[in-house]
mmCIF file of C-alpha atoms and ligand atoms in Angstrom:
data_model
loop_
_atom_site.group_PDB
_atom_site.id
_atom_site.type_symbol
_atom_site.label_atom_id
_atom_site.label_comp_id
_atom_site.label_asym_id
_atom_site.label_seq_id
_atom_site.Cartn_x
_atom_site.Cartn_y
_atom_site.Cartn_z
ATOM 1 C CA MET A 26 -0.141 -0.011 0.060
ATOM 2 C CA LEU A 27 1.745 3.151 -1.159
ATOM 3 C CA LYS A 28 -1.051 5.643 -0.070
ATOM 4 C CA GLY A 29 0.176 8.206 2.518
ATOM 5 C CA ARG A 30 3.896 7.076 2.163
ATOM 6 C CA SER A 31 6.964 9.237 1.477
ATOM 7 C CA LEU A 32 9.871 8.582 -0.954
ATOM 8 C CA ILE A 33 13.327 9.375 0.225
ATOM 9 C CA ASP A 34 15.457 6.491 -0.989
ATOM 10 C CA PRO A 35 14.663 4.197 -3.959
ATOM 11 C CA ARG A 36 14.735 1.200 -1.603
ATOM 12 C CA ASP A 37 11.859 2.719 0.398
ATOM 13 C CA PHE A 38 9.618 0.795 -1.744
ATOM 14 C CA THR A 39 9.712 -3.071 -2.475
ATOM 15 C CA VAL A 40 10.419 -4.210 -6.057
ATOM 16 C CA GLU A 41 6.621 -5.197 -6.203
ATOM 17 C CA GLU A 42 5.643 -1.659 -5.298
ATOM 18 C CA LEU A 43 7.949 -0.178 -7.899
ATOM 19 C CA LYS A 44 6.354 -2.597 -10.495
ATOM 20 C CA GLU A 45 2.903 -1.141 -9.490
ATOM 21 C CA ILE A 46 4.305 2.439 -10.289
ATOM 22 C CA PHE A 47 5.849 1.465 -13.602
ATOM 23 C CA ASP A 48 2.671 -0.515 -14.660
ATOM 24 C CA LEU A 49 0.689 2.617 -13.854
ATOM 25 C CA ALA A 50 3.058 4.800 -15.668
ATOM 26 C CA ASP A 51 2.781 2.554 -18.823
ATOM 27 C CA ASP A 52 -1.007 2.804 -18.579
ATOM 28 C CA ILE A 53 -0.882 6.646 -18.255
ATOM 29 C CA ILE A 54 1.314 6.855 -21.379
ATOM 30 C CA ALA A 55 -1.133 4.632 -23.360
ATOM 31 C CA ASN A 56 -4.332 6.300 -21.962
ATOM 32 C CA PRO A 57 -3.618 9.769 -20.723
ATOM 33 C CA LYS A 58 -7.191 10.906 -20.885
ATOM 34 C CA LYS A 59 -8.258 8.307 -18.367
ATOM 35 C CA TYR A 60 -6.135 10.092 -15.568
ATOM 36 C CA ALA A 61 -6.706 13.702 -16.686
ATOM 37 C CA LYS A 62 -8.985 14.428 -13.573
ATOM 38 C CA ILE A 63 -7.988 11.923 -10.892
ATOM 39 C CA CYS A 64 -6.119 14.592 -8.902
ATOM 40 C CA GLU A 65 -8.916 17.299 -9.066
ATOM 41 C CA GLY A 66 -8.813 19.121 -5.772
ATOM 42 C CA LYS A 67 -5.297 17.993 -4.944
ATOM 43 C CA LEU A 68 -2.318 20.385 -4.485
ATOM 44 C CA LEU A 69 1.320 19.714 -4.976
ATOM 45 C CA ALA A 70 3.899 21.973 -3.182
ATOM 46 C CA THR A 71 7.235 22.144 -4.958
ATOM 47 C CA LEU A 72 9.905 23.364 -2.363
ATOM 48 C CA PHE A 73 13.040 23.743 -4.459
ATOM 49 C CA TYR A 74 16.006 25.143 -2.542
ATOM 50 C CA GLU A 75 18.410 24.360 -5.415
ATOM 51 C CA PRO A 76 18.022 24.947 -9.232
ATOM 52 C CA SER A 77 16.150 22.587 -11.527
ATOM 53 C CA THR A 78 14.593 22.362 -14.914
ATOM 54 C CA ARG A 79 13.443 18.748 -15.358
ATOM 55 C CA THR A 80 12.525 17.598 -11.825
ATOM 56 C CA ARG A 81 10.491 20.626 -10.846
ATOM 57 C CA LEU A 82 8.793 21.194 -14.229
ATOM 58 C CA SER A 83 7.982 17.415 -14.685
ATOM 59 C CA PHE A 84 6.488 17.270 -11.099
ATOM 60 C CA GLU A 85 4.408 20.409 -11.971
ATOM 61 C CA ALA A 86 3.405 19.111 -15.297
ATOM 62 C CA ALA A 87 2.619 15.758 -13.841
ATOM 63 C CA MET A 88 0.230 17.222 -11.329
ATOM 64 C CA LEU A 89 -1.376 19.458 -13.819
ATOM 65 C CA ARG A 90 -1.955 16.551 -16.171
ATOM 66 C CA LEU A 91 -3.626 14.572 -13.429
ATOM 67 C CA GLY A 92 -6.018 17.605 -12.960
ATOM 68 C CA GLY A 93 -4.553 18.942 -9.826
ATOM 69 C CA LYS A 94 -2.875 22.219 -9.040
ATOM 70 C CA VAL A 95 0.566 23.446 -7.810
ATOM 71 C CA LEU A 96 2.215 25.962 -5.680
ATOM 72 C CA GLY A 97 5.762 26.558 -4.375
ATOM 73 C CA PHE A 98 9.085 28.189 -4.848
ATOM 74 C CA SER A 99 12.003 27.570 -7.189
ATOM 75 C CA ASP A 100 14.517 29.676 -5.297
ATOM 76 C CA SER A 101 15.037 29.519 -1.590
ATOM 77 C CA SER A 102 15.823 33.394 -1.528
ATOM 78 C CA SER A 103 12.196 34.048 -2.286
ATOM 79 C CA SER A 104 11.092 31.836 0.767
ATOM 80 C CA SER A 105 11.344 32.281 4.477
ATOM 81 C CA ALA A 106 14.501 30.108 4.462
ATOM 82 C CA SER A 107 16.334 33.393 3.694
ATOM 83 C CA LYS A 108 15.029 34.583 7.043
ATOM 84 C CA GLY A 109 16.312 31.529 8.879
ATOM 85 C CA GLU A 110 13.259 29.278 8.946
ATOM 86 C CA SER A 111 14.092 25.609 9.432
ATOM 87 C CA ILE A 112 12.965 22.824 7.023
ATOM 88 C CA ALA A 113 10.749 21.403 9.982
ATOM 89 C CA ASP A 114 8.814 24.486 10.406
ATOM 90 C CA THR A 115 8.557 24.961 6.601
ATOM 91 C CA VAL A 116 6.964 21.633 6.029
ATOM 92 C CA ARG A 117 4.725 21.905 9.046
ATOM 93 C CA VAL A 118 3.408 25.081 7.412
ATOM 94 C CA VAL A 119 3.251 23.795 3.973
ATOM 95 C CA GLU A 120 1.183 20.654 4.938
ATOM 96 C CA CYS A 121 -1.544 23.190 5.979
ATOM 97 C CA TYR A 122 -1.808 24.177 2.422
ATOM 98 C CA ALA A 123 -0.939 21.095 0.311
ATOM 99 C CA ASP A 124 -1.565 17.415 -0.031
ATOM 100 C CA ILE A 125 1.958 16.266 -1.224
ATOM 101 C CA ILE A 126 5.429 17.854 -1.139
ATOM 102 C CA ALA A 127 8.266 17.447 -3.700
ATOM 103 C CA MET A 128 11.410 18.943 -2.184
ATOM 104 C CA ARG A 129 14.991 19.559 -3.413
ATOM 105 C CA HIS A 130 17.608 20.799 -1.093
ATOM 106 C CA PRO A 131 21.435 21.130 -1.292
ATOM 107 C CA LYS A 132 21.888 19.398 2.076
ATOM 108 C CA GLU A 133 22.088 15.554 2.398
ATOM 109 C CA GLY A 134 19.531 14.168 4.618
ATOM 110 C CA ALA A 135 17.154 17.286 4.226
ATOM 111 C CA ALA A 136 14.294 15.145 2.763
ATOM 112 C CA THR A 137 14.458 12.824 5.739
ATOM 113 C CA VAL A 138 14.122 15.885 8.227
ATOM 114 C CA ALA A 139 11.079 17.063 6.084
ATOM 115 C CA THR A 140 9.383 13.496 6.212
ATOM 116 C CA MET A 141 9.934 13.316 10.000
ATOM 117 C CA ASN A 142 7.952 16.540 10.462
ATOM 118 C CA SER A 143 5.334 16.092 7.914
ATOM 119 C CA LYS A 144 1.838 14.625 8.001
ATOM 120 C CA ILE A 145 1.527 14.529 4.238
ATOM 121 C CA PRO A 146 3.741 12.625 1.811
ATOM 122 C CA VAL A 147 7.153 13.965 1.035
ATOM 123 C CA ILE A 148 9.086 13.104 -2.219
ATOM 124 C CA ASN A 149 12.895 13.521 -2.152
ATOM 125 C CA ALA A 150 13.593 15.621 -5.529
ATOM 126 C CA GLY A 151 17.272 15.422 -4.711
ATOM 127 C CA ASP A 152 19.260 15.962 -1.508
ATOM 128 C CA GLY A 153 22.749 17.199 -1.986
ATOM 129 C CA GLY A 154 25.122 14.598 -3.343
ATOM 130 C CA HIS A 155 23.086 11.788 -1.657
ATOM 131 C CA GLN A 156 19.952 10.522 -3.488
ATOM 132 C CA HIS A 157 17.623 11.392 -6.234
ATOM 133 C CA PRO A 158 14.907 8.567 -6.199
ATOM 134 C CA THR A 159 12.514 9.899 -8.672
ATOM 135 C CA GLN A 160 15.261 10.231 -11.231
ATOM 136 C CA THR A 161 15.900 6.570 -10.482
ATOM 137 C CA LEU A 162 12.136 5.822 -11.254
ATOM 138 C CA THR A 163 12.687 7.768 -14.501
ATOM 139 C CA ASP A 164 15.781 5.736 -15.329
ATOM 140 C CA LEU A 165 14.073 2.317 -14.495
ATOM 141 C CA LEU A 166 11.070 3.109 -16.401
ATOM 142 C CA THR A 167 13.065 3.986 -19.429
ATOM 143 C CA ILE A 168 15.134 0.762 -19.061
ATOM 144 C CA ARG A 169 12.072 -1.300 -18.822
ATOM 145 C CA ARG A 170 10.262 0.221 -21.747
ATOM 146 C CA ILE A 171 13.343 -0.294 -23.876
ATOM 147 C CA LYS A 172 14.966 -3.484 -22.546
ATOM 148 C CA GLY A 173 11.859 -5.113 -21.181
ATOM 149 C CA GLU A 174 13.577 -5.961 -17.876
ATOM 150 C CA PHE A 175 15.898 -4.715 -15.313
ATOM 151 C CA SER A 176 18.016 -7.975 -15.074
ATOM 152 C CA ASN A 177 20.873 -9.465 -17.011
ATOM 153 C CA GLN A 178 22.249 -6.155 -17.874
ATOM 154 C CA THR A 179 25.947 -4.794 -17.998
ATOM 155 C CA ILE A 180 25.530 -1.235 -16.867
ATOM 156 C CA GLY A 181 28.337 1.253 -17.518
ATOM 157 C CA ILE A 182 28.151 4.470 -15.262
ATOM 158 C CA CYS A 183 30.489 7.162 -16.413
ATOM 159 C CA GLY A 184 31.627 10.494 -15.032
ATOM 160 C CA ASP A 185 31.164 11.979 -11.520
ATOM 161 C CA LEU A 186 30.270 8.907 -9.550
ATOM 162 C CA LYS A 187 31.288 10.643 -6.222
ATOM 163 C CA PHE A 188 28.926 13.589 -6.227
ATOM 164 C CA GLY A 189 26.285 12.288 -8.684
ATOM 165 C CA ARG A 190 23.114 11.425 -6.596
ATOM 166 C CA THR A 191 21.386 9.952 -9.388
ATOM 167 C CA VAL A 192 24.275 7.446 -9.667
ATOM 168 C CA HIS A 193 23.931 6.551 -6.085
ATOM 169 C CA SER A 194 20.256 5.935 -6.216
ATOM 170 C CA LEU A 195 20.540 4.110 -9.612
ATOM 171 C CA VAL A 196 23.166 1.636 -8.227
ATOM 172 C CA LYS A 197 21.034 1.026 -5.136
ATOM 173 C CA ALA A 198 17.863 0.314 -7.254
ATOM 174 C CA LEU A 199 19.500 -1.894 -9.936
ATOM 175 C CA SER A 200 21.331 -3.803 -7.246
ATOM 176 C CA ARG A 201 18.108 -5.538 -6.400
ATOM 177 C CA TYR A 202 17.524 -7.228 -9.671
ATOM 178 C CA LYS A 203 19.266 -10.450 -10.768
ATOM 179 C CA ASN A 204 22.545 -10.861 -12.657
ATOM 180 C CA ASN A 205 23.434 -7.159 -13.239
ATOM 181 C CA LYS A 206 27.017 -6.131 -13.558
ATOM 182 C CA PHE A 207 28.278 -2.642 -12.999
ATOM 183 C CA VAL A 208 31.240 -1.012 -14.816
ATOM 184 C CA LEU A 209 32.139 2.121 -12.955
ATOM 185 C CA ILE A 210 34.033 4.583 -15.078
ATOM 186 C CA SER A 211 35.447 7.620 -13.409
ATOM 187 C CA PRO A 212 38.708 9.433 -12.773
ATOM 188 C CA GLU A 213 40.367 8.520 -9.460
ATOM 189 C CA GLU A 214 39.039 11.605 -7.592
ATOM 190 C CA LEU A 215 35.444 10.958 -8.574
ATOM 191 C CA LYS A 216 35.094 7.291 -7.718
ATOM 192 C CA ILE A 217 31.860 6.039 -6.186
ATOM 193 C CA PRO A 218 31.673 6.437 -2.433
ATOM 194 C CA ASP A 219 32.825 3.500 -0.319
ATOM 195 C CA TYR A 220 29.531 3.308 1.335
ATOM 196 C CA ILE A 221 27.853 2.444 -1.923
ATOM 197 C CA LYS A 222 30.682 -0.149 -2.710
ATOM 198 C CA LYS A 223 30.538 -1.848 0.642
ATOM 199 C CA GLU A 224 26.936 -1.578 1.802
ATOM 200 C CA VAL A 225 25.248 -1.988 -1.626
ATOM 201 C CA LEU A 226 27.555 -3.749 -4.017
ATOM 202 C CA GLU A 227 29.815 -6.021 -1.859
ATOM 203 C CA LYS A 228 27.036 -6.737 0.822
ATOM 204 C CA ASN A 229 24.794 -8.039 -2.122
ATOM 205 C CA ASN A 230 27.660 -9.780 -4.023
ATOM 206 C CA ILE A 231 26.931 -7.613 -7.078
ATOM 207 C CA GLU A 232 29.716 -7.977 -9.614
ATOM 208 C CA PHE A 233 31.432 -4.674 -10.426
ATOM 209 C CA VAL A 234 34.734 -3.362 -11.784
ATOM 210 C CA GLU A 235 36.168 0.268 -11.493
ATOM 211 C CA VAL A 236 38.065 1.683 -14.654
ATOM 212 C CA GLU A 237 39.243 5.049 -15.813
ATOM 213 C CA LYS A 238 39.063 4.763 -19.481
ATOM 214 C CA LEU A 239 35.519 4.457 -21.216
ATOM 215 C CA GLU A 240 37.198 3.204 -24.551
ATOM 216 C CA ASP A 241 38.307 0.044 -22.708
ATOM 217 C CA VAL A 242 34.917 -0.985 -21.779
ATOM 218 C CA ILE A 243 32.242 0.500 -24.086
ATOM 219 C CA SER A 244 31.958 -2.597 -26.235
ATOM 220 C CA ASP A 245 30.716 -4.729 -23.145
ATOM 221 C CA LEU A 246 27.842 -2.453 -22.251
ATOM 222 C CA ASP A 247 24.177 -2.857 -22.570
ATOM 223 C CA ILE A 248 23.455 0.508 -20.944
ATOM 224 C CA LEU A 249 25.739 3.424 -20.719
ATOM 225 C CA TYR A 250 24.607 6.050 -18.101
ATOM 226 C CA MET A 251 26.630 9.279 -18.711
ATOM 227 C CA THR A 252 26.700 11.911 -15.914
ATOM 228 C CA ARG A 253 28.017 15.527 -15.722
ATOM 229 C CA VAL A 254 30.746 16.564 -13.283
ATOM 230 C CA GLN A 255 28.778 18.239 -10.548
ATOM 231 C CA ARG A 256 30.516 21.775 -10.428
ATOM 232 C CA GLU A 257 28.158 22.808 -7.553
ATOM 233 C CA ARG A 258 29.550 20.117 -5.119
ATOM 234 C CA PHE A 259 33.304 20.999 -5.702
ATOM 235 C CA PHE A 260 35.280 22.776 -2.979
ATOM 236 C CA ASN A 261 37.431 24.555 -5.564
ATOM 237 C CA GLU A 262 37.101 25.717 -9.157
ATOM 238 C CA GLU A 263 40.510 24.383 -10.048
ATOM 239 C CA ASP A 264 39.605 20.819 -9.434
ATOM 240 C CA TYR A 265 36.423 21.190 -11.363
ATOM 241 C CA VAL A 266 38.154 22.698 -14.429
ATOM 242 C CA ARG A 267 40.716 19.822 -14.305
ATOM 243 C CA LEU A 268 38.127 17.119 -14.323
ATOM 244 C CA LYS A 269 35.088 18.611 -16.111
ATOM 245 C CA ASP A 270 35.961 17.117 -19.658
ATOM 246 C CA SER A 271 37.252 13.747 -18.365
ATOM 247 C CA TYR A 272 34.693 12.047 -20.666
ATOM 248 C CA ILE A 273 33.199 13.221 -23.939
ATOM 249 C CA LEU A 274 31.073 10.452 -25.648
ATOM 250 C CA ASN A 275 31.185 11.007 -29.451
ATOM 251 C CA GLU A 276 30.521 9.254 -32.707
ATOM 252 C CA GLU A 277 34.164 7.765 -32.696
ATOM 253 C CA LYS A 278 33.715 6.128 -29.345
ATOM 254 C CA MET A 279 30.145 4.881 -30.208
ATOM 255 C CA LYS A 280 31.640 2.881 -33.236
ATOM 256 C CA SER A 281 32.807 0.182 -30.652
ATOM 257 C CA ALA A 282 29.444 0.129 -28.781
ATOM 258 C CA LYS A 283 26.843 -2.563 -29.302
ATOM 259 C CA ASP A 284 23.992 -1.830 -31.728
ATOM 260 C CA ASP A 285 21.489 -2.093 -28.982
ATOM 261 C CA MET A 286 23.476 -0.347 -26.264
ATOM 262 C CA ILE A 287 21.400 2.607 -24.938
ATOM 263 C CA ILE A 288 22.811 5.899 -23.776
ATOM 264 C CA LEU A 289 20.970 7.373 -20.784
ATOM 265 C CA HIS A 290 21.779 10.660 -18.923
ATOM 266 C CA PRO A 291 19.766 12.286 -16.232
ATOM 267 C CA LEU A 292 20.670 15.768 -17.777
ATOM 268 C CA PRO A 293 21.520 18.490 -17.674
ATOM 269 C CA ARG A 294 24.370 17.676 -20.048
ATOM 270 C CA VAL A 295 27.305 19.997 -20.273
ATOM 271 C CA ASN A 296 30.121 18.434 -22.633
ATOM 272 C CA GLU A 297 30.054 14.759 -21.753
ATOM 273 C CA ILE A 298 27.768 13.729 -24.718
ATOM 274 C CA SER A 299 28.491 15.313 -28.016
ATOM 275 C CA CYS A 300 25.361 16.820 -29.688
ATOM 276 C CA GLU A 301 26.232 14.796 -32.792
ATOM 277 C CA LEU A 302 24.943 11.804 -31.032
ATOM 278 C CA ASP A 303 21.518 13.284 -30.400
ATOM 279 C CA ASN A 304 20.169 11.549 -33.643
ATOM 280 C CA ASP A 305 21.746 8.212 -33.025
ATOM 281 C CA SER A 306 18.948 5.710 -32.217
ATOM 282 C CA ARG A 307 20.807 4.585 -29.147
ATOM 283 C CA ALA A 308 20.571 8.004 -27.482
ATOM 284 C CA ARG A 309 17.572 7.755 -25.307
ATOM 285 C CA TYR A 310 18.026 10.715 -22.927
ATOM 286 C CA PHE A 311 15.440 13.056 -24.160
ATOM 287 C CA GLU A 312 12.816 10.232 -24.060
ATOM 288 C CA GLN A 313 14.106 9.555 -20.568
ATOM 289 C CA ALA A 314 13.124 12.996 -19.534
ATOM 290 C CA ARG A 315 9.804 12.666 -20.947
ATOM 291 C CA ASN A 316 9.352 9.436 -19.092
ATOM 292 C CA GLY A 317 10.096 11.252 -15.942
ATOM 293 C CA MET A 318 6.897 13.150 -16.128
ATOM 294 C CA PHE A 319 4.711 9.966 -16.551
ATOM 295 C CA VAL A 320 6.466 8.269 -13.673
ATOM 296 C CA ARG A 321 6.011 11.198 -11.429
ATOM 297 C CA MET A 322 2.308 11.186 -12.309
ATOM 298 C CA ALA A 323 2.085 7.487 -11.353
ATOM 299 C CA LEU A 324 4.109 8.050 -8.142
ATOM 300 C CA MET A 325 1.870 10.933 -7.015
ATOM 301 C CA ALA A 326 -1.349 9.149 -7.929
ATOM 302 C CA LYS A 327 -0.231 6.085 -5.736
ATOM 303 C CA LEU A 328 1.005 8.227 -2.765
ATOM 304 C CA LEU A 329 -2.218 10.295 -2.872
ATOM 305 C CA GLY A 330 -4.251 7.005 -2.977
ATOM 306 C CA VAL A 331 -6.287 8.190 -6.095
ATOM 307 C CA CYS A 332 -5.278 5.023 -8.101
ATOM 308 C CA GLU A 333 -5.355 1.411 -6.952
HETATM 309 N N1 CP B 24 17.873 15.334 -13.700
HETATM 310 C C1 CP B 24 17.533 16.335 -12.968
HETATM 311 O O1 CP B 24 17.507 16.290 -11.836
HETATM 312 O O2 CP B 24 17.582 17.583 -13.653
HETATM 313 P P1 CP B 24 17.211 18.948 -13.003
HETATM 314 O O3 CP B 24 18.313 19.383 -12.124
HETATM 315 O O4 CP B 24 17.132 19.943 -14.242
HETATM 316 O O5 CP B 24 16.008 18.868 -12.287
#
């Protein structure tokens, strides 16, 4: 039963509960009119303390397409956080006005604090360099719609694996399905955190390798998940400038990839995927962004209890 629950970490829901969300998202994609009024009278609050294009707008589009309404802020300087109001007090007030909250915050753990103080469902729309579970729902729906399953895949994850919260959530989520292998491609300074390696991969006996060169492994991959170097999480600009162009996926590198390998990216992209690849049939990142709206429709419908 998902009604009334919050989503902070992709593993807050069982694989069966996730399947319910993906099945509903597929049905919404096939029959959008059937769902056009199911959230009439419902209000989504989007509390975004950090910049966003896809996550905030897809949440808002999702609620509007379900017949509900939205309110919120997209810049903490226009909220009372700028006067020193705590997250706890903010959600205690927002729950008086809205039925569900989507919150993005630069601090790891902020969404957990919000959930502990809220009587309405809270959805983590990204907390610092920690987790981004609705991006993971987006990624998984895209993989399921293209590959038909989440198991038996060799998944290359390339770029900033240290600060990339979408990476941490995706590894956690895909580790629950059978026979997946991870190829973790990053510079030494941007390797995946030890807690993900120890508590997720090693603890569950998941096969993984860590490499530095994309060219050495691209031919093995079924899925290539590219990520941008997260400038906003660096302590100094010098390190960012040195690392920002570590990987640039282009036509030349794609010559070695399988014909059915798919390229995913949570976006925004900076330089890490050359625009010359946008028309390659294996480039699925804009379709992935579109799926994000449908899966957020399904998620909110379930948490609000307006869909079985
Ligand atoms: N993928 C993602 O979280 O994008 P935004 O930062 O634009 O929301």
